[in-house]
């Protein structure tokens, strides 16, 4: 018997044993704490085998649970994500250029390579661009004019993600010039004769708002040429992101951006009420919470027209997004202050997501650049571990910390695209191990909660998950 079959047999044996314990417990009229202890012991003992299986065979199977379940939408329930009413925690990554690579047959295979490698370490969500405005390999060549071959490339990205059981956060435009973004919309507006004086007119000019809405409508109503599933009906899509890192520096009060967010979130929901929506914010605190600006990395963060709490209180926004770049925001040189900031930044936003917003929060970009003075792999591993532990600390008490997406994951042979933050798993086994371990922990936590809910636990989840997480 080969090793893979042996591991599968051990999993089946463990599941059958747990099943029998749960059946026995569920038939009792009085809750038996010894049954819960047995279950937790089984789960903890099985962790070594699962970790071994993950490192040897390169994927987390969530103890085999739900592998054959239908591919269902991720939804929000209070401050948690759920799939089929069971908890869903995010361990994911960013790779923004997938559509452009898929548009060229010579590089299309890299998309498949990436999803395969991500799946091998248990990553479950990828954030990528569903826009390229007026640039090379543009999806939208001009307002409402699309390159069908590039759209087919996005179809491929979505279909490949489903193949490898990875869900997508699709961003709909950019604050920055890369891939067009708001600057390109303003160029289109000027070419049409509009009197525009700033790129921030993107947020206020009715014509430019109309351009953006038309793009949203086109993408959401797209019928995938490979799967025949309309994007707005496809569970492969985790969420829509209104914009990558929106800022409106011309209006530090935040009113202009707030109005735009409110209009666009409702518009997306009017077309697609099934999927989750998030804004794409970096997480800077603004005028609505003067007592929280102390957590901002610098004073400039208060002047960019964003407001973490206020922005996320608009109708139609389902979860909060936060980015973490201590090496850009505090100092480029690596210091322990980066780790201290990361921890306090995460704790503050998790607390606010619970206290003020009542929604999940995802740390949708985080990383450290190899170009930073003092950089080494050990520090990057420590940063990842700091982020991951903050997520675990939240999950074990039923908090809003619902996952993270590292910036960014690359397949082999794409080093020329590296912005300094790229992680090629095969080159950094120690980093790969940390990522994989987080996947194991979150998937086992999902499974534990699913079993408890399925068989009717008598205790609160906070206590149950706290017992499980004591060793994490």
mmCIF file with all atom_site columns, C-alpha atoms in Angstrom, residues 94 163 187 352:
data_model
loop_
_atom_site.group_PDB
_atom_site.id
_atom_site.type_symbol
_atom_site.label_atom_id
_atom_site.label_alt_id
_atom_site.label_comp_id
_atom_site.label_asym_id
_atom_site.label_entity_id
_atom_site.label_seq_id
_atom_site.pdbx_PDB_ins_code
_atom_site.Cartn_x
_atom_site.Cartn_y
_atom_site.Cartn_z
_atom_site.occupancy
_atom_site.B_iso_or_equiv
_atom_site.pdbx_formal_charge
_atom_site.auth_seq_id
_atom_site.auth_comp_id
_atom_site.auth_asym_id
_atom_site.auth_atom_id
_atom_site.pdbx_PDB_model_num
ATOM 1 C CA . UNK A 1 94  ? -3.002  38.054 -4.279  1.00 0.00 ? 94  UNK A CA 1
ATOM 2 C CA . UNK A 1 163 ? -10.944 23.507 -10.903 1.00 0.00 ? 163 UNK A CA 1
ATOM 3 C CA . UNK A 1 187 ? -8.587  60.505 -19.773 1.00 0.00 ? 187 UNK A CA 1
ATOM 4 C CA . UNK A 1 352 ? -13.818 47.900 15.354  1.00 0.00 ? 352 UNK A CA 1
#
